[in-house]
XYZ file of C-alpha atoms in Angstrom:
759
model
C 0.000 0.000 0.000
C 1.394 3.349 -1.053
C 1.484 5.976 1.683
C -0.321 9.265 1.077
C 2.069 12.174 1.141
C 1.332 14.731 3.863
C 0.226 18.242 3.043
C 3.167 20.297 1.884
C 4.711 22.999 4.042
C 3.641 25.844 1.761
C 0.115 24.480 1.277
C -0.386 24.245 5.041
C 1.057 27.722 5.574
C -1.213 29.155 2.893
C -4.457 27.665 4.212
C -3.667 28.842 7.758
C -2.919 32.332 6.460
C -6.136 32.339 4.392
C -8.199 31.358 7.417
C -6.493 34.017 9.522
C -7.251 36.780 7.051
C -10.805 35.587 6.358
C -11.722 35.282 10.036
C -10.142 38.623 10.932
C -11.913 40.572 8.176
C -15.203 38.719 8.756
C -15.214 39.486 12.463
C -14.115 43.115 12.002
C -16.843 43.763 9.436
C -19.327 41.764 11.500
C -18.653 43.915 14.564
C -18.747 47.057 12.425
C -22.219 46.209 11.124
C -23.365 45.236 14.621
C -22.256 48.629 15.912
C -24.615 50.363 13.457
C -27.533 48.148 14.347
C -27.218 45.610 11.533
C -26.736 41.838 11.941
C -23.103 40.732 11.877
C -23.869 38.243 9.104
C -24.053 41.154 6.647
C -20.451 42.105 7.347
C -19.344 38.479 7.336
C -20.799 37.960 3.866
C -19.158 41.143 2.618
C -15.799 39.989 3.992
C -15.483 37.527 1.126
C -16.439 40.203 -1.389
C -13.826 42.567 0.052
C -11.102 39.904 -0.066
C -12.156 38.535 -3.461
C -11.560 39.702 -7.023
C -14.141 42.476 -6.607
C -12.041 44.666 -4.279
C -8.731 43.205 -3.128
C -8.149 41.782 -6.611
C -8.516 45.298 -8.056
C -6.830 47.395 -5.385
C -3.952 45.070 -4.436
C -3.883 42.375 -7.153
C -0.564 40.967 -5.980
C -1.842 40.254 -2.480
C -5.076 38.776 -3.851
C -3.263 36.467 -6.252
C -0.825 35.326 -3.566
C -3.639 34.502 -1.157
C -6.600 33.273 -3.167
C -5.565 32.587 -6.777
C -4.574 29.019 -6.007
C -5.055 25.549 -7.388
C -8.399 23.771 -7.070
C -7.016 21.345 -4.506
C -5.738 24.243 -2.394
C -9.102 26.020 -2.525
C -10.869 22.768 -1.608
C -9.127 22.968 1.760
C -11.036 26.183 2.400
C -14.250 24.582 1.159
C -13.909 21.819 3.740
C -13.716 24.422 6.517
C -16.665 26.213 4.941
C -18.770 23.060 4.925
C -17.854 22.324 8.523
C -19.057 25.814 9.473
C -22.267 25.276 7.498
C -22.940 21.961 9.237
C -22.296 23.440 12.681
C -24.540 26.421 11.935
C -27.395 24.125 10.910
C -26.847 22.095 14.075
C -27.208 25.268 16.175
C -30.324 26.134 14.181
C -31.751 22.732 15.084
C -31.112 23.408 18.784
C -33.347 26.460 18.545
C -36.128 24.785 16.567
C -39.252 23.859 18.517
C -40.551 20.916 16.506
C -43.838 20.826 18.444
C -44.459 24.483 17.645
C -43.553 23.920 13.995
C -45.947 20.957 13.782
C -48.703 22.991 15.416
C -48.236 25.592 12.670
C -47.723 23.006 9.927
C -50.593 24.191 7.708
C -49.357 27.783 7.848
C -45.760 26.758 7.119
C -46.875 24.584 4.189
C -48.936 27.392 2.634
C -46.040 29.825 3.001
C -43.530 27.413 1.498
C -45.795 26.655 -1.461
C -46.204 30.365 -2.114
C -42.432 30.762 -1.787
C -41.785 27.940 -4.272
C -44.518 28.093 -6.936
C -44.470 31.831 -7.723
C -40.664 32.219 -7.994
C -40.471 28.959 -9.951
C -42.980 30.206 -12.537
C -41.423 33.682 -12.802
C -37.922 32.181 -12.884
C -38.873 29.793 -15.705
C -40.315 32.677 -17.725
C -37.152 34.689 -17.103
C -34.940 31.850 -18.308
C -37.077 31.335 -21.388
C -36.710 34.960 -22.537
C -33.101 35.750 -21.525
C -30.676 36.583 -24.366
C -28.930 33.571 -25.884
C -25.538 34.981 -24.798
C -26.285 33.706 -21.291
C -27.060 30.141 -22.386
C -24.294 27.612 -23.046
C -26.317 26.007 -25.853
C -29.457 27.353 -27.501
C -30.787 23.789 -27.711
C -30.742 23.548 -23.896
C -33.090 26.480 -23.184
C -35.644 24.216 -21.457
C -33.025 22.847 -19.078
C -31.603 26.340 -18.592
C -35.057 27.767 -17.787
C -35.796 24.978 -15.316
C -32.451 25.555 -13.639
C -33.023 29.314 -13.308
C -36.493 28.582 -11.915
C -34.959 26.241 -9.326
C -32.321 28.824 -8.376
C -35.031 31.456 -7.896
C -37.011 29.109 -5.599
C -34.200 28.348 -3.153
C -33.935 29.986 0.282
C -30.852 30.076 2.508
C -31.657 28.521 5.863
C -28.102 29.153 7.230
C -28.296 32.882 6.505
C -31.882 33.107 7.763
C -30.955 31.228 10.936
C -27.957 33.503 11.609
C -30.142 36.590 11.139
C -32.839 35.226 13.454
C -30.228 34.367 16.085
C -28.679 37.824 15.945
C -32.058 39.575 16.039
C -32.993 37.338 19.010
C -36.295 36.297 17.434
C -35.550 32.680 16.579
C -37.724 31.467 19.483
C -40.638 33.699 18.547
C -43.526 32.284 16.542
C -42.470 34.296 13.501
C -38.916 32.922 13.695
C -40.117 29.331 13.976
C -42.498 29.860 11.033
C -39.666 31.171 8.857
C -37.500 28.164 9.742
C -40.313 25.688 9.101
C -41.290 27.246 5.771
C -37.628 27.574 4.789
C -36.921 23.902 5.473
C -39.915 22.850 3.346
C -38.762 25.267 0.639
C -35.245 23.885 0.589
C -36.429 20.264 0.658
C -38.586 20.900 -2.403
C -35.673 22.826 -3.900
C -33.331 19.831 -3.455
C -35.862 17.610 -5.214
C -36.174 20.094 -8.061
C -32.392 20.399 -8.290
C -31.989 16.613 -8.474
C -34.588 16.461 -11.247
C -33.072 19.298 -13.291
C -29.540 17.935 -12.807
C -30.708 14.548 -14.067
C -32.309 16.235 -17.040
C -29.063 18.090 -17.803
C -27.017 14.878 -17.651
C -29.346 12.615 -19.665
C -31.341 15.023 -21.759
C -34.626 13.581 -20.445
C -36.633 14.368 -17.312
C -35.473 11.886 -14.694
C -38.725 11.358 -12.772
C -37.303 8.237 -11.142
C -34.527 10.312 -9.595
C -37.050 12.806 -8.239
C -39.161 10.004 -6.780
C -36.111 8.438 -5.137
C -35.206 11.820 -3.621
C -38.710 12.266 -2.188
C -38.737 8.754 -0.736
C -35.224 9.266 0.669
C -36.243 12.480 2.461
C -39.359 10.864 3.949
C -37.469 7.701 4.946
C -34.689 9.664 6.640
C -37.072 11.928 8.533
C -39.239 8.972 9.572
C -36.256 7.005 10.876
C -34.708 10.058 12.540
C -37.802 11.041 14.508
C -38.499 7.486 15.686
C -35.416 5.284 16.040
C -32.930 8.153 15.814
C -34.657 10.151 18.546
C -34.314 7.235 20.991
C -30.711 6.454 20.012
C -29.591 10.065 20.445
C -31.401 10.492 23.779
C -30.095 7.203 25.217
C -26.541 7.851 24.028
C -26.427 11.365 25.466
C -27.775 10.062 28.778
C -25.214 7.235 28.816
C -22.315 9.587 28.041
C -23.419 11.971 30.773
C -23.716 9.121 33.287
C -20.491 7.308 32.460
C -18.143 10.079 31.281
C -19.766 13.410 32.035
C -18.526 16.902 31.251
C -19.186 19.459 28.526
C -16.445 18.140 26.253
C -17.900 14.626 26.138
C -21.415 15.953 25.470
C -20.344 18.283 22.663
C -18.196 15.575 21.056
C -21.109 13.129 21.140
C -23.535 15.525 19.479
C -20.951 16.506 16.865
C -20.299 12.834 16.070
C -24.015 12.286 15.504
C -24.087 15.410 13.326
C -21.232 14.320 11.098
C -22.619 10.790 10.817
C -26.095 12.051 9.890
C -24.587 14.535 7.428
C -22.579 11.766 5.799
C -25.701 9.603 5.579
C -27.880 12.276 3.954
C -25.072 13.190 1.559
C -24.713 9.511 0.623
C -28.480 9.306 0.056
C -28.239 12.088 -2.523
C -29.608 14.720 -0.166
C -27.653 17.517 1.482
C -25.435 17.051 4.535
C -27.085 20.051 6.167
C -30.397 18.179 6.352
C -28.805 15.571 8.599
C -27.116 18.257 10.715
C -30.357 20.178 11.162
C -32.327 17.080 12.196
C -29.668 16.048 14.745
C -29.834 19.564 16.184
C -33.605 19.290 16.563
C -33.368 15.876 18.257
C -30.442 16.786 20.536
C -32.187 20.006 21.535
C -35.065 17.937 22.930
C -32.784 15.924 25.237
C -32.846 17.379 28.737
C -29.316 16.175 29.523
C -27.968 18.353 26.691
C -28.400 21.472 28.796
C -28.754 25.111 27.781
C -25.297 25.793 29.169
C -23.630 23.172 26.949
C -25.588 24.360 23.918
C -24.443 27.909 24.598
C -20.789 26.794 24.611
C -21.226 25.080 21.231
C -23.197 28.018 19.836
C -20.524 30.497 20.940
C -17.760 28.555 19.174
C -19.873 28.212 16.024
C -20.926 31.857 15.779
C -17.496 33.181 16.726
C -15.330 31.074 14.406
C -16.917 28.647 11.974
C -20.004 30.569 10.840
C -18.005 33.741 9.954
C -15.547 31.602 7.971
C -18.410 29.944 6.107
C -20.004 33.250 5.119
C -16.671 34.844 4.200
C -15.651 31.908 1.987
C -19.081 31.993 0.304
C -18.630 35.683 -0.533
C -15.105 35.014 -1.798
C -16.561 33.426 -4.941
C -18.304 36.603 -6.024
C -16.798 38.812 -8.741
C -18.718 42.027 -9.294
C -16.284 43.167 -12.006
C -18.277 41.191 -14.588
C -21.115 43.638 -13.999
C -19.054 46.309 -15.736
C -20.456 44.954 -18.994
C -23.704 46.919 -19.598
C -25.562 43.868 -20.899
C -24.528 41.735 -17.925
C -25.399 44.551 -15.530
C -28.840 45.042 -17.103
C -29.622 41.342 -17.087
C -28.375 41.169 -13.508
C -30.861 43.853 -12.434
C -33.678 41.999 -14.186
C -32.741 38.691 -12.552
C -32.492 40.353 -9.119
C -35.893 42.015 -9.591
C -37.568 38.791 -10.690
C -35.961 36.885 -7.805
C -37.196 39.383 -5.211
C -40.653 39.874 -6.701
C -41.179 36.145 -7.134
C -40.136 35.041 -3.649
C -41.327 38.074 -1.698
C -44.552 38.464 -3.665
C -45.341 34.750 -3.552
C -45.110 34.598 0.243
C -46.925 37.872 0.893
C -49.737 36.823 -1.455
C -50.464 33.653 0.550
C -49.831 35.103 4.020
C -53.428 36.261 4.264
C -54.705 32.778 3.412
C -52.406 31.424 6.124
C -54.033 33.711 8.691
C -51.036 36.026 9.095
C -50.962 39.793 9.392
C -49.468 42.117 6.786
C -46.290 42.648 8.807
C -45.877 38.936 9.442
C -46.117 38.318 5.688
C -43.542 41.042 4.975
C -41.162 39.639 7.604
C -41.384 36.068 6.330
C -41.119 37.183 2.711
C -38.104 39.353 3.493
C -36.388 36.589 5.450
C -36.989 33.810 2.933
C -35.903 36.063 0.097
C -32.320 35.537 1.302
C -30.591 33.023 -1.000
C -27.118 33.039 0.518
C -24.757 30.132 0.089
C -27.516 27.729 -0.950
C -27.989 29.570 -4.218
C -24.218 29.802 -4.593
C -24.091 26.003 -4.290
C -26.856 25.714 -6.904
C -24.968 28.083 -9.202
C -21.761 26.079 -8.756
C -23.601 22.879 -9.688
C -25.072 24.588 -12.755
C -21.645 25.806 -13.835
C -20.172 22.339 -13.394
C -22.978 20.703 -15.413
C -22.482 23.146 -18.277
C -25.900 24.755 -17.815
C -24.680 28.244 -16.864
C -22.201 30.514 -18.527
C -19.632 32.347 -16.429
C -21.653 35.564 -16.696
C -24.900 33.897 -15.609
C -23.075 32.198 -12.761
C -21.783 35.575 -11.542
C -25.258 37.099 -11.803
C -26.794 34.330 -9.678
C -24.023 34.711 -7.086
C -24.655 38.470 -6.987
C -28.374 37.784 -6.453
C -27.484 35.416 -3.609
C -25.324 38.031 -1.893
C -27.650 40.998 -2.448
C -30.788 39.185 -1.257
C -28.890 38.045 1.828
C -27.982 41.671 2.535
C -31.584 42.802 2.013
C -33.131 40.257 4.378
C -31.860 41.581 7.726
C -32.789 45.160 6.830
C -36.355 44.150 5.977
C -36.713 41.957 9.062
C -35.245 44.556 11.398
C -37.746 47.064 10.046
C -40.816 44.826 10.120
C -40.395 42.613 13.218
C -40.963 45.429 15.757
C -44.341 46.007 14.106
C -45.485 42.452 14.871
C -47.420 42.355 18.112
C -46.615 39.487 20.450
C -49.729 37.555 21.446
C -50.405 36.592 25.041
C -49.844 32.882 24.367
C -46.525 33.598 22.628
C -45.404 35.906 25.436
C -46.172 33.293 28.080
C -44.375 30.604 26.085
C -41.230 32.708 25.724
C -41.297 33.713 29.390
C -41.623 30.070 30.362
C -38.708 29.105 28.099
C -36.531 31.785 29.687
C -37.501 30.529 33.122
C -36.693 26.931 32.171
C -33.183 27.906 31.074
C -32.270 28.878 34.650
C -34.779 26.692 36.451
C -33.474 24.627 39.364
C -36.041 21.847 38.923
C -35.836 21.700 35.135
C -32.053 21.309 35.270
C -32.118 18.361 37.649
C -30.787 15.645 35.359
C -29.694 13.016 37.898
C -31.169 12.564 41.363
C -30.077 10.100 44.060
C -32.543 8.657 46.595
C -30.871 6.490 49.235
C -33.497 4.252 50.818
C -34.061 1.762 53.590
C -37.766 1.483 52.830
C -38.862 3.655 55.775
C -42.064 5.693 55.780
C -40.028 8.888 55.404
C -38.263 7.599 52.288
C -41.540 6.336 50.882
C -43.092 9.754 51.387
C -40.053 11.325 49.728
C -40.785 9.092 46.720
C -44.443 10.140 46.982
C -43.336 13.776 46.493
C -40.800 12.962 43.774
C -43.532 11.334 41.704
C -45.378 14.575 40.820
C -42.101 16.500 40.834
C -40.441 14.433 38.080
C -43.467 12.895 36.359
C -43.132 15.052 33.258
C -39.392 15.749 33.400
C -36.672 13.663 31.776
C -34.910 13.309 35.120
C -33.099 10.067 35.923
C -33.675 8.812 39.457
C -31.288 6.334 41.080
C -32.535 4.370 44.097
C -29.622 3.403 46.350
C -29.733 0.637 48.919
C -26.756 0.119 51.243
C -26.176 -3.466 52.418
C -23.505 -5.020 54.662
C -20.537 -6.390 52.758
C -19.906 -10.109 52.454
C -16.947 -9.699 54.811
C -19.155 -8.090 57.445
C -21.585 -10.995 57.142
C -18.744 -13.444 57.743
C -18.255 -14.424 54.130
C -14.943 -15.837 52.943
C -14.142 -12.518 51.280
C -12.109 -14.159 48.518
C -10.434 -12.530 45.564
C -13.568 -12.835 43.437
C -15.652 -10.999 46.076
C -13.078 -8.242 46.417
C -12.920 -7.767 42.655
C -16.711 -7.669 42.463
C -16.919 -5.049 45.210
C -14.260 -2.934 43.522
C -16.067 -3.079 40.162
C -19.382 -2.257 41.828
C -17.928 0.816 43.513
C -16.247 1.949 40.314
C -19.518 1.599 38.445
C -21.381 3.543 41.107
C -18.882 6.404 40.971
C -19.359 6.686 37.243
C -23.119 6.430 37.435
C -23.031 3.293 35.282
C -26.441 1.676 34.901
C -25.119 -1.801 34.168
C -26.388 -4.980 35.781
C -23.551 -5.075 38.281
C -25.217 -2.176 40.130
C -28.668 -3.703 40.114
C -30.439 -5.612 42.831
C -31.367 -9.310 42.918
C -28.003 -10.909 42.238
C -28.319 -14.670 42.412
C -27.454 -16.023 45.820
C -27.365 -12.624 47.538
C -28.585 -13.357 51.091
C -30.341 -9.964 51.388
C -31.876 -9.940 47.904
C -35.455 -10.577 49.092
C -35.362 -7.759 51.629
C -33.688 -5.402 49.153
C -36.355 -6.255 46.592
C -39.066 -5.346 49.104
C -37.339 -2.034 49.860
C -37.147 -1.060 46.196
C -40.683 -2.229 45.492
C -42.128 0.016 48.218
C -40.338 3.040 46.789
C -41.235 2.262 43.171
C -44.870 1.863 44.170
C -44.880 5.464 45.391
C -42.944 6.762 42.374
C -45.288 5.355 39.771
C -44.387 6.043 36.145
C -41.768 8.727 35.492
C -40.582 10.209 32.192
C -36.929 9.631 33.056
C -35.126 6.392 33.842
C -35.388 4.835 37.311
C -32.500 2.571 38.303
C -31.763 0.350 41.274
C -28.308 0.554 42.778
C -26.949 -1.677 45.532
C -23.729 -0.884 47.347
C -22.050 -3.088 49.859
C -20.129 -1.465 52.683
C -18.123 -2.686 55.608
C -18.077 0.766 57.157
C -20.198 3.896 57.266
C -23.370 4.055 55.159
C -22.863 7.815 54.973
C -19.484 7.274 53.320
C -21.086 5.073 50.655
C -23.833 7.609 49.996
C -21.336 10.456 49.697
C -19.101 8.460 47.341
C -22.102 7.744 45.132
C -23.352 11.346 45.270
C -19.937 12.514 44.035
C -20.627 10.757 40.725
C -22.311 13.739 39.073
C -25.699 13.956 40.789
C -27.655 17.218 40.909
C -29.673 16.447 44.047
C -29.652 13.960 46.913
C -33.030 13.228 48.504
C -33.071 11.887 52.064
C -36.112 10.604 53.909
C -35.490 11.044 57.623
C -37.544 11.497 60.767
C -36.290 14.062 63.270
C -34.798 12.604 66.445
C -36.384 13.097 69.833
C -34.300 13.471 72.969
C -30.940 13.477 71.175
C -28.043 14.159 73.521
C -26.063 16.163 70.969
C -29.101 18.141 69.722
C -28.820 16.561 66.276
C -32.014 16.631 64.258
C -31.202 13.552 62.222
C -29.401 10.238 62.480
C -25.592 10.354 62.180
C -25.779 9.016 58.616
C -28.199 11.637 57.311
C -26.587 14.383 59.368
C -23.191 13.703 57.785
C -24.612 13.419 54.254
C -26.389 16.765 54.618
C -23.163 18.385 55.862
C -20.797 16.960 53.245
C -22.811 16.258 50.088
C -21.274 18.008 47.024
C -24.721 18.827 45.616
C -27.975 20.214 47.063
C -29.771 17.938 49.506
C -33.506 17.637 50.089
C -34.555 16.214 53.447
C -38.104 14.872 53.775
C -39.360 14.387 57.306
C -42.703 12.577 57.246
C -43.573 13.064 60.897
C -47.084 13.925 59.868
C -47.586 10.458 58.395
C -46.396 8.576 61.457
C -48.164 5.281 61.725
C -49.711 5.346 58.275
C -49.486 2.336 56.055
C -47.580 3.047 52.819
C -50.736 2.531 50.719
C -52.389 5.497 52.460
C -49.646 7.838 51.272
C -51.453 8.107 47.948
C -53.920 10.581 49.426
C -53.962 13.792 47.375
C -51.947 16.825 48.417
C -54.403 19.712 48.520
C -52.507 22.472 50.319
C -48.777 23.287 50.505
C -47.252 25.827 52.862
C -44.250 27.625 51.324
C -42.279 29.806 53.783
C -39.879 32.157 52.022
C -37.255 34.722 52.943
C -36.360 35.657 49.357
C -33.076 33.737 49.106
C -32.015 31.518 46.238
C -32.678 28.453 48.382
C -36.232 29.712 48.972
C -36.609 30.249 45.234
C -35.540 26.694 44.503
C -37.916 25.364 47.150
C -40.676 27.416 45.526
C -40.022 25.721 42.198
C -40.370 22.328 43.869
C -43.603 23.367 45.603
C -45.190 24.814 42.463
C -44.216 21.835 40.306
C -45.776 19.403 42.796
C -48.839 21.627 43.175
C -49.445 21.698 39.432
C -49.521 17.908 39.250
C -51.557 17.539 42.451
C -53.830 20.538 41.710
C -52.972 21.881 45.119
C -53.078 25.384 46.568
C -49.738 26.919 47.558
C -49.702 29.485 50.363
C -46.550 31.628 50.164
C -45.719 32.979 53.627
C -43.164 35.484 54.833
C -42.851 36.131 58.556
C -41.390 39.500 59.521
C -39.433 39.207 62.757
C -40.198 41.943 65.260
C -36.999 43.379 66.761
C -36.836 43.082 70.523
C -36.084 46.147 72.598
C -32.717 44.757 73.723
C -31.455 44.616 70.146
C -29.694 47.941 70.641
C -27.130 47.391 67.899
C -29.697 46.555 65.199
C -30.981 49.434 63.080
C -34.766 49.120 63.399
C -36.683 49.397 60.153
C -40.124 50.999 60.336
C -42.856 48.295 60.310
C -44.584 49.607 57.145
C -41.323 49.270 55.241
C -40.787 45.761 56.615
C -44.258 44.784 55.461
C -43.581 46.258 52.015
C -40.361 44.252 51.736
C -42.182 41.115 52.831
C -44.923 41.703 50.279
C -42.355 42.097 47.527
C -40.742 38.808 48.592
C -43.982 36.813 48.533
C -45.193 38.532 45.354
C -41.980 37.546 43.599
C -42.468 33.879 44.466
C -46.213 34.042 43.751
C -45.557 35.502 40.295
C -43.386 32.492 39.488
C -46.152 30.149 40.627
C -48.790 31.911 38.553
C -46.458 31.948 35.561
C -46.204 28.183 35.862
C -49.978 27.889 36.249
C -50.216 27.096 39.972
C -52.974 28.284 42.345
C -51.256 30.676 44.796
C -52.183 32.821 47.797
C -49.814 35.010 49.826
C -49.494 35.920 53.495
C -47.225 38.409 55.298
C -47.282 38.697 59.107
C -45.253 39.728 62.180
C -43.994 37.371 64.854
C -41.242 37.175 67.440
C -41.089 33.400 66.813
C -41.321 32.756 63.040
C -40.872 28.997 63.443
C -43.753 28.703 65.894
C -45.892 30.948 63.694
C -45.278 28.741 60.648
C -46.191 25.631 62.633
C -49.394 27.370 63.727
C -50.283 28.287 60.135
C -49.714 24.711 58.997
C -51.981 23.506 61.814
C -54.767 26.073 61.267
C -54.885 25.664 57.468
C -54.592 21.866 57.602
C -51.564 21.959 55.261
C -50.576 18.654 53.720
C -46.889 19.564 53.458
C -44.432 22.345 54.270
C -41.715 22.968 51.684
C -38.937 25.400 52.534
C -35.417 26.280 51.455
C -32.486 26.934 53.742
C -28.746 27.303 53.520
C -26.693 25.189 55.894
C -25.083 27.237 58.639
C -21.694 26.498 60.240
C -22.245 24.455 63.383
C -20.067 22.062 65.274
C -20.583 18.360 64.500
C -24.068 18.580 63.004
C -26.158 19.991 60.173
C -27.845 23.220 61.232
C -30.415 25.154 59.170
C -31.282 27.819 61.699
C -33.764 27.823 64.599
C -36.874 28.627 62.544
C -36.371 25.745 60.117
C -35.622 23.378 62.963
C -38.786 24.500 64.807
C -40.839 23.603 61.771
C -39.038 20.301 61.244
C -39.555 19.304 64.866
C -43.130 20.498 65.483
C -45.029 20.671 62.192
C -48.229 18.564 62.104
C -47.524 17.470 58.524
C -44.558 16.295 56.419
C -41.789 18.860 56.014
C -39.369 19.217 53.093
C -36.162 21.227 53.532
C -33.985 21.947 50.517
C -30.435 22.879 51.463
C -27.630 24.233 49.308
C -24.060 22.944 49.714
C-alpha cells in the first residue's frame, strides 16, 4: 500500500494564512455592522467580497493572487472548513427549533412554502425562457436552462436566515419558527427540483425516477430520525453523561451524531445540512444536553466557523463582470424577478395562512435571502455546463444581495409584529426553564431503607419528576460479604471494587442492580425497592436500582455515590427526639447533609407517622411555602409549584417579619410599614413564578417574634398537607444546622416537612 504524502509545508502555511485573514476581516466587518444596528452576518458575507476579485483583486492584485488565486485542490481545503461551518450552523439552528411548535403551525408553514416555491419557480422559468442567448451555453438547452433558473429562484438560505434570526434574538418567537419551518420545506422541495433538473441536464430527459427516489429518501430519513434516531440520540447522550460526564464529552457526542447524519444524507443524494439540522432538533429535545452546553457550542460556532463559512461563500463573487452593460442590465432583471417572485409569492399567501401584513412582509423578506444555498446551486449549474460564467456571476450576486436585504427588511418589520399573550407566556416560560433549578435536575439520588419517610419522599418525587426527563437512582446500602462473615475471597473483592467503580461513574449496568443470584439480602432489598417504586409510579426519566455493599459507614457510601455527578440527593429522615447532641437527624443523614457536594432535600414525614404506605397516595391539597427571598427559597418554591401543578394543590406563600426586641440595641430598626412592604415584595416575587407556571397561589405576610412557631401554627390552622422550605446550611459544630426557625418547623409541624439545602 502506497502511503499518502502529507500536506506540503507551503500548502499548510497558505491555508492557515487564508483562514487568519478571512476570520479577521469577517469578524471586524461583523462587529462594524453590529455597531450600526445591523446583523453581523451582513459584514461576514461582505468579507469575502472585500477579499475577493471584486475589491482586493482590483486594489492590491498581488496580495489577492498570492492569497486566493490558487489551485483547485488548495481552494478545496477552504471549502472543507466552509462546509464544517455550514454543518455546525445548521446544528445550532436545530437546537433552537421547537418541533412541536412547527408541527402545530404546519398548515401555515406549508402554505407559506408553497407560495415561496410556486411563484418564484414560474417567474424564474419565464425569465430563463426569454433571456438573451448569450447567457445560455447552448441554444438547444433552453428548457433545461429555464428549469435551472427557476430552481435557483425558488431556493432559500436557511443558514443565513438562521444567523439573522439568532442575531435579532427572534428565533424562538412564533415568527422565527415559522420562517424556519417554511424555509426547510422550501429547501427540501428545492433539493428535489435540483436533483430532477440535474438529471435532465445529464441525460437530456426528465429523470422522474430520480425525483421520486429523492422524495422517498427524504421521507425515509425523517421517519427514521424522529423514531429510532430520537431514541438512540437520547439514550446515548444520557449514557455519556452518566459514564463520562462533562461538557467536552457531550459536545463531542452531538458533533459525532451530526457528522454521521450529514454523511448519511449526503450519501443518500440529499444535502449534509439536512442531517445536521435534524440532529440539532433531536439533541435540543434531550434534557441532559443542557442550555449551558448548547451555549458553549453556539458560541464557538458563531465566533469562528459561521463567519468563515459566510466569508468563503462571498469570496466566490466577482462584481467586475457587472461592468459589462448587458450583464449589468440582465443582472438587475434577474435580481428584480428573484425578489418579486419570492417576496410576492409569500406575501400573497400570508393572508390565506391567517397572518398579518407585517408577518407576511417579515417572512417574505427573510426567505428572500438566497445566501450560500444559491451559490451552491450556481456552482452545480456551472459544473454541469448549464450556466455561462456571466450567468453564474449574476446568480451569485443575487445570492449576496438578497442576503444583505433580508436583515434590513426583518429589522424594520419585526418590531411592528405584536406578540400575542400565548406567545409571550411561552417565551417567558422558556426563559424561566433555562435557569430553572427543577428543570435542570438531570440526575437525582434517593438512598433508601424502605422507611415511611423515604416512601413519602418518593411520593413527592412522583409529581415533581413525572413530566421531566430526570433520571432517578434508588440506592440501597447493604452489609458487605466480609461483614456478614463471608470468605471474602479474591472474586468478592474484585466484584466489590467493580461495583464501587460503576457507582462512581453512574453506570447503569447490571452489576449495580439488585437481585443478584445467591445474595442473602436480595429478598429484603427487593421489598425495599418495590415500596419506593410503588410510590414513584411512572416517570418520564429512567429509574434505576443501585446496591452498594459497605463494611463501614453508610454515609461514606452515599457520599461516594453522590460525588458521581448527581444534581440532588433526597433523604427521607424522621427528626430525632431526645438526642443528647441536639442533632435533628441520624448520624448518617446528618453527615450526608453536611458533606454532600450537591444540594440535599430532606423529607421528614412526621405527619404520616403510623400510616401504612398505601395510604400515602392521598392527594396533596394544600402546601405551605415559607420564604425569605433567598435563592434556596426560590428553589424550594419551584419544587412546591411543580408538585402543586400535578396535584392541583393550593400553595400558600408565607413570609414572617421578625419583630426586633427592645434589647437589640445594635440593630438598626426598620419601620414596620417598610418591613411589610419588603415582605410583600418577597412573597409577590415567588407568587408571580407560581402563577407563571400555572399554579394556584395565595400570599401571606405577618409579624412574629417566633417565626418557626408561627409557621407551625399556620400549617396547623390551614390543615396543610406539606411544608416545603429552602435553607442554607449554617456552620455548626458536628451537626447539620439550618437555623432555629427551620428546625422548629421540622420538629413540630403537624404534617410532612421538606427542607432543601444548598451545599
